[in-house]
XYZ file of C-alpha atoms in Angstrom:
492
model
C 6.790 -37.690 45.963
C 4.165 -38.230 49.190
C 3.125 -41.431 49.971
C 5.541 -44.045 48.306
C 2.191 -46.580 48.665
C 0.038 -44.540 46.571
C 0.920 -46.673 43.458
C 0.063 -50.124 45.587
C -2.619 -49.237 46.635
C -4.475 -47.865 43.192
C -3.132 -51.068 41.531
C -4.690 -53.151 44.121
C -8.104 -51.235 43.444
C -7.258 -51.360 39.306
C -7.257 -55.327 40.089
C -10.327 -55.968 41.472
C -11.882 -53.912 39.191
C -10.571 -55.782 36.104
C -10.689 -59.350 37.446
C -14.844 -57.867 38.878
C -15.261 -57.271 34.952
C -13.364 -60.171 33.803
C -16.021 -62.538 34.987
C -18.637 -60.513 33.148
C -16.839 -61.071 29.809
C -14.730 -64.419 29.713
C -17.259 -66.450 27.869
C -17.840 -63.841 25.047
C -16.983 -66.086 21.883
C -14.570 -63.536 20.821
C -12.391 -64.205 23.899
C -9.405 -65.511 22.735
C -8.770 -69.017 23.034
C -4.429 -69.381 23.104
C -3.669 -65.703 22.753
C -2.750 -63.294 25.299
C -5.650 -60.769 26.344
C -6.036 -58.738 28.737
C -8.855 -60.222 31.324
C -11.078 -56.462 30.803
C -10.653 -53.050 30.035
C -7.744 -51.652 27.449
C -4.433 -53.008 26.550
C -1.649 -51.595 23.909
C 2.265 -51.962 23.880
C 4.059 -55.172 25.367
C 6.140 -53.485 28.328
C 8.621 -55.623 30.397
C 8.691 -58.520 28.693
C 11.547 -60.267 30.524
C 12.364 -63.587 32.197
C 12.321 -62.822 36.282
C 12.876 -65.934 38.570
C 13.211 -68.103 35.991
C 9.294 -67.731 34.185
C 8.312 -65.193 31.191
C 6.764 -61.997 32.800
C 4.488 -60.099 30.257
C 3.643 -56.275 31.368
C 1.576 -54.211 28.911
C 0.077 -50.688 28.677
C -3.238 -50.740 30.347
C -6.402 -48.765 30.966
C -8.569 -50.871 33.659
C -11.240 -48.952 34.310
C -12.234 -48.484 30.272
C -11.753 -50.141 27.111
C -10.182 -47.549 24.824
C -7.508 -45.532 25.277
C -9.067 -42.572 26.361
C -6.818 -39.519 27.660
C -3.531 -42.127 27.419
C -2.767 -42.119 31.197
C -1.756 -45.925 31.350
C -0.823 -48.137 33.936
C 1.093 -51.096 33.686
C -0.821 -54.363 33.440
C 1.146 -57.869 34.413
C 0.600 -61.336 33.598
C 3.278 -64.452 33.829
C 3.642 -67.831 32.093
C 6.029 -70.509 32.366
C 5.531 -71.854 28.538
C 4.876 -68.465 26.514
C 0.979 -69.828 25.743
C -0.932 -70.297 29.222
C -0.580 -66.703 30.569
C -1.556 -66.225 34.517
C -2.712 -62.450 35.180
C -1.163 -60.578 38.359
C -2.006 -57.459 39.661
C -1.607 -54.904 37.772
C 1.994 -53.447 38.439
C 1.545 -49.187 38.213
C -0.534 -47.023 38.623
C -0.560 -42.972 36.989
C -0.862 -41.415 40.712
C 2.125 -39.724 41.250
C 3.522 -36.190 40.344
C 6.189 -38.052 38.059
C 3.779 -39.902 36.015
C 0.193 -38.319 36.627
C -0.481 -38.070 32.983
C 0.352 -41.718 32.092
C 3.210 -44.689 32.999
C 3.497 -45.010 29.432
C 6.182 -48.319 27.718
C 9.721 -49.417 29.003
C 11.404 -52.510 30.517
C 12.019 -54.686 33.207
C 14.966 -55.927 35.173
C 15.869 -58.434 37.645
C 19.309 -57.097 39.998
C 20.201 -58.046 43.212
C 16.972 -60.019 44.257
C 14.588 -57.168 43.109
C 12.932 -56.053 39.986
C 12.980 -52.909 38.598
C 11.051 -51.272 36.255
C 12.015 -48.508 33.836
C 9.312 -46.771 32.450
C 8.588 -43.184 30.803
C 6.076 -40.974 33.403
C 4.300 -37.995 31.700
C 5.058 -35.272 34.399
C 1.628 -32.981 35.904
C 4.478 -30.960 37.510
C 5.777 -30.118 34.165
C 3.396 -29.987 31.285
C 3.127 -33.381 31.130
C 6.810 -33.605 29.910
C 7.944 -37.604 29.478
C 10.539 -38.157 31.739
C 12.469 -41.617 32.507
C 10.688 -42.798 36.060
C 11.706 -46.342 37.698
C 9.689 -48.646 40.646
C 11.290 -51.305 42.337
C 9.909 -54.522 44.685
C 10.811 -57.061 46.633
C 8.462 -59.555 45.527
C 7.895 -58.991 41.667
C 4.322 -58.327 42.043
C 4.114 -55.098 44.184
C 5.876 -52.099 43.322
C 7.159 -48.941 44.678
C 8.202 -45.704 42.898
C 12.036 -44.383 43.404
C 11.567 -40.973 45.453
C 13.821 -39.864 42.889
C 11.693 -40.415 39.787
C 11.858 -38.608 36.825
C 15.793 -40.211 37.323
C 15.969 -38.851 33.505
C 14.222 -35.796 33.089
C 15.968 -34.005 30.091
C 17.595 -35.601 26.793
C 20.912 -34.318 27.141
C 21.049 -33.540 23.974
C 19.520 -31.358 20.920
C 16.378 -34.010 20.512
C 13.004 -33.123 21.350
C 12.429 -33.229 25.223
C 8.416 -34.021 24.416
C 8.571 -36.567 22.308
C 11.773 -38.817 24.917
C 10.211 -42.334 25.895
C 10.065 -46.045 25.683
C 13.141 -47.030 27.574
C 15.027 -50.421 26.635
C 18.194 -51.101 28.830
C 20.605 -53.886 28.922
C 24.377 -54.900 30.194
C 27.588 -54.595 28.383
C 31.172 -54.366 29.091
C 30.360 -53.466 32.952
C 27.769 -50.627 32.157
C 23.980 -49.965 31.669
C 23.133 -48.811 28.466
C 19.791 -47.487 28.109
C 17.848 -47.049 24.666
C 15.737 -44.011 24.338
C 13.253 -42.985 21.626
C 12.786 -39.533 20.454
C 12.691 -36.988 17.056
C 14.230 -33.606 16.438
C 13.173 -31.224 13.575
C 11.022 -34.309 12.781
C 13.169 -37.031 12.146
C 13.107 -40.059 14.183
C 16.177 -40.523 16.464
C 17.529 -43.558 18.858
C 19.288 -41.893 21.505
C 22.115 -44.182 23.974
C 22.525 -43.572 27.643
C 24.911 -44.970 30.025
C 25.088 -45.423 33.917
C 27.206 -47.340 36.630
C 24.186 -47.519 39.188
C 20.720 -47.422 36.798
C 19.942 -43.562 38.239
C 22.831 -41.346 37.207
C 22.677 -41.223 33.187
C 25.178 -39.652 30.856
C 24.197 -39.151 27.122
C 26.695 -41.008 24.823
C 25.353 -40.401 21.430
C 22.419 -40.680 18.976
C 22.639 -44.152 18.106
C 20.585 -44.083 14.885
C 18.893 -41.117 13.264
C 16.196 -40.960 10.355
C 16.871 -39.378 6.909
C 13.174 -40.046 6.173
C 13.168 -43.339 5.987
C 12.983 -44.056 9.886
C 9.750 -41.764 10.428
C 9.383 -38.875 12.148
C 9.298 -40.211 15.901
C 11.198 -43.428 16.870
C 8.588 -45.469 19.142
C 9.619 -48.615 21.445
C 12.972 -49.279 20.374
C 14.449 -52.647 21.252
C 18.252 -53.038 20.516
C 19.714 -56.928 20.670
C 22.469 -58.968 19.233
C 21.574 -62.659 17.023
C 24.927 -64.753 15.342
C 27.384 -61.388 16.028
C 25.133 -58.983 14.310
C 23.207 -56.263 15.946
C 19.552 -55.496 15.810
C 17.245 -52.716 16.749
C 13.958 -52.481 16.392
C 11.455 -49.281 15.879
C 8.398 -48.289 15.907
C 7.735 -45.534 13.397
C 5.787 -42.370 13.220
C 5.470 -40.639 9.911
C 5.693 -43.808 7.721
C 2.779 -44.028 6.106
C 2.177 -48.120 6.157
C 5.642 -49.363 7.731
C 4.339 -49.450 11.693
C 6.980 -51.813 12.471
C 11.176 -52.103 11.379
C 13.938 -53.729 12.004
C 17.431 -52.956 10.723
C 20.275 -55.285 11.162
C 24.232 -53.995 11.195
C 27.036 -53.379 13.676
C 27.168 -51.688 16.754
C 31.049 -49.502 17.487
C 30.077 -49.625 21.521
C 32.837 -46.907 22.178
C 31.557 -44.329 20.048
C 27.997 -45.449 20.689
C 26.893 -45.763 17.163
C 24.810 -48.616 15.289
C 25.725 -48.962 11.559
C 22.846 -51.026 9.803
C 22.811 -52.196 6.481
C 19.639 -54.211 5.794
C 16.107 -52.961 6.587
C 12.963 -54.910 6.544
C 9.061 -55.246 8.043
C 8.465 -57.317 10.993
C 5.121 -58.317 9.661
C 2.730 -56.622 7.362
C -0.565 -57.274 8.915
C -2.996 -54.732 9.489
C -2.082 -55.663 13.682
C 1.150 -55.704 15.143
C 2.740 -52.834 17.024
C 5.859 -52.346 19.306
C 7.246 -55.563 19.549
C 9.693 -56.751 22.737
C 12.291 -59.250 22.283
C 14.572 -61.143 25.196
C 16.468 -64.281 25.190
C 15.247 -66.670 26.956
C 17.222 -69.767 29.172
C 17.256 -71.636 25.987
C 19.389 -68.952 23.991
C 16.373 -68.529 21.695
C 15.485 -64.845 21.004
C 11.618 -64.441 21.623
C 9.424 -61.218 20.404
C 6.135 -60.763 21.689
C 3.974 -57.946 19.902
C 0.927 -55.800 20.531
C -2.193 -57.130 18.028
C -3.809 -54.136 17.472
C -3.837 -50.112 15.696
C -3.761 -46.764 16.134
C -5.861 -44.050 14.742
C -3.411 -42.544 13.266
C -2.633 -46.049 10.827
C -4.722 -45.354 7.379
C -7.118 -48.843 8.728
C -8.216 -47.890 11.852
C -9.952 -44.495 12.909
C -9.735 -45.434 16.523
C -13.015 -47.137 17.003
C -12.299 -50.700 18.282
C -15.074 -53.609 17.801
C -14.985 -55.422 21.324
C -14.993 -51.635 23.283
C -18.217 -52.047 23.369
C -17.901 -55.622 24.755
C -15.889 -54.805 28.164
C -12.712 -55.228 26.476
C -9.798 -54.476 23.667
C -6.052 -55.666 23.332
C -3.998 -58.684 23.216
C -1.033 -60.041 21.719
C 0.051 -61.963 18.900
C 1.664 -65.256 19.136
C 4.942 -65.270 20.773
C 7.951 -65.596 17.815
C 11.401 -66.884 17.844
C 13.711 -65.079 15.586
C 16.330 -66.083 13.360
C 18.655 -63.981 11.043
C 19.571 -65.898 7.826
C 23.356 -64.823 5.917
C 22.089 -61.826 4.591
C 20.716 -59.923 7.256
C 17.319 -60.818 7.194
C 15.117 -61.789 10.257
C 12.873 -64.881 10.116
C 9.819 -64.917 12.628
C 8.536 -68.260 13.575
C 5.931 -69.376 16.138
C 7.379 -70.895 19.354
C 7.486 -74.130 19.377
C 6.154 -74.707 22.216
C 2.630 -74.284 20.641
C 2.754 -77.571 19.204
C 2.139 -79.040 22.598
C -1.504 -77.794 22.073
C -2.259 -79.311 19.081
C -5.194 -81.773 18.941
C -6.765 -83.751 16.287
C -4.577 -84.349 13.556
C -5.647 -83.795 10.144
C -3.916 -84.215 6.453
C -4.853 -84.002 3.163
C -2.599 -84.764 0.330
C -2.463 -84.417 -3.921
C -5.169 -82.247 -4.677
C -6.141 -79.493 -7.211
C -8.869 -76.654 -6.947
C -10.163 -74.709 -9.282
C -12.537 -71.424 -8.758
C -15.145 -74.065 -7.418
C -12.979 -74.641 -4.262
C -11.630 -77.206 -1.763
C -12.942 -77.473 1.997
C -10.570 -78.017 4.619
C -12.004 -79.412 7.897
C -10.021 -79.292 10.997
C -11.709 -80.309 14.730
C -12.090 -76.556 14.900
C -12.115 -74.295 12.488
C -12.576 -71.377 14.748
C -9.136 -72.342 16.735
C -6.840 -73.970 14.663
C -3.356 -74.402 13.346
C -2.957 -75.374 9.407
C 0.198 -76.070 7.360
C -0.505 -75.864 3.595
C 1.853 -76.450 0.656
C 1.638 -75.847 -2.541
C 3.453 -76.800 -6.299
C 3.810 -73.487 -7.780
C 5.564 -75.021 -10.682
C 2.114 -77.292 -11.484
C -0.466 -74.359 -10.961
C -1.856 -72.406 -13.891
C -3.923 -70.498 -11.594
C -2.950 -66.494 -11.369
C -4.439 -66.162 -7.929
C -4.257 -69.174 -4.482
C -7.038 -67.660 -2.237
C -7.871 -69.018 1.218
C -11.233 -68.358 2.469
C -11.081 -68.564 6.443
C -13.881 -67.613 9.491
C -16.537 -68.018 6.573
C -20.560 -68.233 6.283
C -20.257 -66.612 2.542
C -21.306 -63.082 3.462
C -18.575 -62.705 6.005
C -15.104 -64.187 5.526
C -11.216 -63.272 5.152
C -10.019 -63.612 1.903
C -6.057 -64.503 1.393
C -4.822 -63.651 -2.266
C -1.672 -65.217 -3.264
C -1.286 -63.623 -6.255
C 1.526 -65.631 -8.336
C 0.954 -63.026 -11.134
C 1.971 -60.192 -9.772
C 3.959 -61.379 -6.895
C 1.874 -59.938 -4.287
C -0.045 -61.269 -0.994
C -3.115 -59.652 -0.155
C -5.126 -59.710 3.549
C -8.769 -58.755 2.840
C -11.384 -58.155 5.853
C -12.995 -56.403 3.733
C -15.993 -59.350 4.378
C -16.680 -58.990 7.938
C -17.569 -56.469 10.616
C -14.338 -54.207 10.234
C -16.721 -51.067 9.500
C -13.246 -49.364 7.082
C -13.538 -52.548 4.732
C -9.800 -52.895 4.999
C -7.117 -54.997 2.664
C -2.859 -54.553 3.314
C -0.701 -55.831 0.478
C 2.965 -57.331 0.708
C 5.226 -58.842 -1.479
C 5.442 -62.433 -1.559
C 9.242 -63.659 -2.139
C 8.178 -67.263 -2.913
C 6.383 -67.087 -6.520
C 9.617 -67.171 -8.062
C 9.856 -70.912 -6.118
C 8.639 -73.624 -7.546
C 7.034 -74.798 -4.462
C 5.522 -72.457 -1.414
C 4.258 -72.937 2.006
C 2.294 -71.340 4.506
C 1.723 -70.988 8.101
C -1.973 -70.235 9.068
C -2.979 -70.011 12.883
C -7.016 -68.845 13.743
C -8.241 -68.047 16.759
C -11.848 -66.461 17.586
C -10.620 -62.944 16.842
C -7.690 -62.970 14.716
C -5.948 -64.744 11.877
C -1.748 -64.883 11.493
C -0.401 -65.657 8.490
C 3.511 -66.558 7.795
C 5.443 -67.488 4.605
C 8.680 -66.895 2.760
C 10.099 -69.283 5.207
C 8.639 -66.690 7.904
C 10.440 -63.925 6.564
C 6.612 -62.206 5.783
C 3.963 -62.218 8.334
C 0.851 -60.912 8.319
C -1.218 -60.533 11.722
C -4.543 -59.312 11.727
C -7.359 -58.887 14.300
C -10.908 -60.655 12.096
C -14.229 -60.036 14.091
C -17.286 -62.358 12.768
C -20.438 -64.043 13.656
C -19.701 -67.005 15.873
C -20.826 -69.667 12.860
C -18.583 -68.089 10.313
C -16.185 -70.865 10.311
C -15.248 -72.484 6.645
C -11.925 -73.046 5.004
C -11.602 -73.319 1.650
C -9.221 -73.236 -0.651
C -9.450 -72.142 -4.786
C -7.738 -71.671 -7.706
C -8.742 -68.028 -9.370
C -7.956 -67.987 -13.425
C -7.081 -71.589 -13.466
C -6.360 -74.150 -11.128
C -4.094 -74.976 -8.045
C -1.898 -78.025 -7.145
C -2.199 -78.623 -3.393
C 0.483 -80.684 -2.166
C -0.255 -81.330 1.415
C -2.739 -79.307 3.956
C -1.746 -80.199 7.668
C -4.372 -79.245 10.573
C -4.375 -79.110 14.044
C -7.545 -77.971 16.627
C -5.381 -75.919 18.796
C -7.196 -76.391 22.414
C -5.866 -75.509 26.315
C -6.255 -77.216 29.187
């Protein structure tokens, strides 16, 4: 492989360059305020996301020296946090200079064994045609990382899948073994294939774990594979499903013969912006997913031109989520708790009604803010609830809760997204006679959750700086507002 340093000593270059740039760009008012983002340059897929000595590591896909992704030949960017919201950047962890991984260190996982971490990762090979193989770098310190001489340590699927399309490596512990997750397609179905090893290098192929009929995609991106109340999960992320980007399926897992048997199959959110979400459990027991808030081209609402490029910078992450899985197989996504700690201001309102006129809702900060709203379905005649958020009138977000037709809609539509976009999802609740939901805004995105956070909807919103009203109206007749909590959300 040459020089083992190579990769240390292009990250240390990557860093100064970024952390240079990020003091060009940290007061832009679209810097987030309590989101993840990367500090300059380009960031996609959460890689890594693990808990070494004891605090939350975040690594991520990562172009430095531009802010698109460009040719694809990532590194692997790094930041740590010991409460999931105030995120410290590191150096950035690899670098695409070797033989194994010239053409990219694209997504995997990290590991903490023996007093080192290791990281699993998928290299595209220059010796090879740029063939994805399985790669792995090690350190001492957590920080600074060396490449195994031995990497690709997985160079071939073992199997009848397709040997191009073999990455995103998830492994974990069970019954004495490594099991490693890998996806991949063949005759263009999506496939999950399972690996197993006593010593993390020597892999044997046990079997393909899940396998698309259709209605998995075509290629099986970033799967995650985890276990909540005795049930199994795995996650994907699809190619070939026209607007499903991100799935979950819940079932049972026979570990000798290697195969998952799911039975219920659901959206992790619906938003125009998540991608490739990574889940661990953290000291607590809690299971925590952390997602990338962004597109590809290749999603009907983007066409790969990205509004803050232009600005130095593009990528960050949605808000962190604990996950729970109700009786019947569903997952439910709620915001960590430990967001409430940076909640300022209190507001409430209580027992009103708006009609197609409107309500205003005024928190500290309307431009970084946390609101709970509920509402009495069974007193509203109105067929639409719309919240207006990051408004001046010409530009805004529009929320349609549709109680007619049973439908939530997310329009941008309003503001500088140049496709005019709008994503639709069912909303479970309108048969309830009372509904709630979960709104957080920051200065470049807005999340929305309801169902009791079975539906989420994340979504990057770029406006003027003073586009910053809330309102809330009744369309076709009028709505019975119960209670509208608000919170300034504000760091240290």
């Amino acid at each position: 492989m040459g020089n083992v340093n190579k990769n240390i000593e292009e990250a240390a270059r990557a860093t100064a360059y970024v952390m240079e740039r990020h003091e060009e760009i940290k007061n832009n008012p679209l810097r987030q305020k309590y989101h993840f983002e990367v500090p300059a340059g380009w960031c996609n897929d959460p890689n890594g996301f693990s808990i070494l000595g004891g605090k939350y590591h975040l690594f991520y896909q990562h172009m430095p020296y531009v802010s698109e992704p460009g040719d694809y030949k990532m590194y692997w960017g790094h930041a740590v946090s010991e409460n999931l919201v105030d995120w410290e950047d590191l150096p950035v962890a690899l670098a695409p200079v070797d033989e194994c991984d010239e053409g990219g260190c694209w997504s995997g996982c990290a590991l903490e064994l023996d007093q080192k971490v290791y990281l699993m990762y998928t290299g595209l090979d220059a010796r090879n045609g740029m063939q994805q193989g399985q790669c792995m770098a090690v350190s001492d310190d957590g920080i600074h990382f060396t490449k195994t001489e031995d990497s690709p340590i997985l160079a071939d699927t073992l199997c009848e899948a397709d040997k191009k399309d073999f990455r995103d490596p998830y492994i974990w512990r069970q019954n004495g073994e490594w099991n490693m997750i890998l996806g991949s397609t063949k005759d263009h179905f999506a496939q999950a294939l399972l690996y197993r090893s006593n010593d993390l290098k020597n892999w044997r192929f046990i079997n393909t774990m899940a396998e698309s009929l259709g209605e998995l995609g075509s290629v099986c991106e970033c799967p995650n594979f985890f276990e909540i109340g005795g049930k199994y999960i795995l996650f994907i992320s699809p190619h070939g499903l026209n607007l499903r980007k991100s799935v979950y399926l819940t079932g049972n897992f026979d570990y000798p013969a290697g195969k998952f048997f799911w039975d219920t199959y659901g959206e992790i959110d619906w938003g125009m912006d998540y991608y490739a979400p990574q889940v661990i459990k953290d000291g607590n027991g809690r299971c925590i997913m952390i997602g990338w808030m962004n597109s590809w081209n290749w999603m009907p609402w983007c066409d790969g031109t990205y509004y803050t490029s232009k600005m130095g910078w593009c990528g960050g992450m949605a808000l962190p989520r604990e996950l729970r899985l109700d009786e019947l197989g569903r997952l439910h996504f709620e915001p960590v708790q430990e967001l409430k700690n940076y909640r300022t201001e209190p507001a409430e309102m209580v027992s009103e009604t708006a009609g197609e006129e409107g309500i205003s809702i005024e928190t500290a900060d309307n431009s970084h803010c946390e609101m709970i709203i509920d509402f009495n379905l069974k007193g509203t005649t109105a067929e639409i609830i719309q919240l207006e958020v990051k408004s001046n009138e010409k530009e805004k977000v529009l929320v349609n809760l549709n109680l007619k037709l049973g439908e939530i809609e997310f329009d941008r539509s309003h503001t500088f997204d140049h496709l005019k976009s709008k994503r639709r999802c069912s909303f479970r609740s309108v048969s309830e006679t009372a509904c709630r939901i979960h709104v957080f805004i920051d200065s470049a995105s807005v999340e929305l959750f309801t169902d009791d956070y079975m539906t989420c909807m994340t979504n990057t919103v770029y406006v003027p700086e003073n586009a910053d009203r809330i309102k809330i109206r009744g369309i076709g007749g009028r709505v019975k507002i119960l209670k509208v909590q608000s919170w300034a959300i504000k760091k240290n």
